[in-house]
Amino acid sequence: WRGLSLTLWRDVPFSAFYWWGYEYGRERLHQAREASETHSVLGRARSRSELSHATVLGDSFIAGAASGGIAAFFTTPFDVGKTRQQTVLQDSAARAKDLPENRTMPRFLWHIYCKEGMSGLFRGWTARCLKVAPACAIMISSYEVGKKLAGAVNEKKEE
């Protein structure tokens, strides 16, 4: 269970930012498409269930990458704190209790801010965002396309 609380400090806010951003992004993309289609010759926008596999893939990939990158950026301080607390070498028990890494997460982040400023809290944000954004995009677009394919199979079985 070592590291559970540290991981929760990072992952709970990340998930909140990610899922809110993903749903918001998908809705914005759908609304933009709907607005452009109502001005076309069709005169009627398609519902989300009528979208092609390619459209679902593109929308979920874009929304997943954007929300993943933004969530990764905003939760970078928690990732910095978690990584530093997990990698600190504790030579002796007497010295270990005096290490700033042994503080609670909020106090440790405050310590980093006081010693290194905002740049210390956001160290490595670029690499983290470049790793997380495509991972989120691949995960969510695979899920959404798989869900659409499964729905199509179920509809054929019902017919």
mmCIF file of C-alpha atoms in Angstrom, residues 9 12 36 45 62 72 100 112 122 146 152:
data_model
loop_
_atom_site.group_PDB
_atom_site.id
_atom_site.type_symbol
_atom_site.label_atom_id
_atom_site.label_comp_id
_atom_site.label_asym_id
_atom_site.label_seq_id
_atom_site.Cartn_x
_atom_site.Cartn_y
_atom_site.Cartn_z
ATOM 1 C CA TRP A 9 -3.286 13.011 -4.543
ATOM 2 C CA VAL A 12 -8.162 11.892 -8.266
ATOM 3 C CA SER A 36 -22.080 23.484 -39.796
ATOM 4 C CA ALA A 45 -27.687 17.656 -38.010
ATOM 5 C CA ILE A 62 -9.000 15.184 -30.124
ATOM 6 C CA ALA A 72 -1.662 16.450 -16.799
ATOM 7 C CA PRO A 100 10.942 17.558 3.807
ATOM 8 C CA ILE A 112 8.878 22.981 -2.869
ATOM 9 C CA PHE A 122 5.903 22.311 -12.579
ATOM 10 C CA GLY A 146 -15.147 -0.251 -29.592
ATOM 11 C CA ALA A 152 -23.686 -1.956 -34.176
#
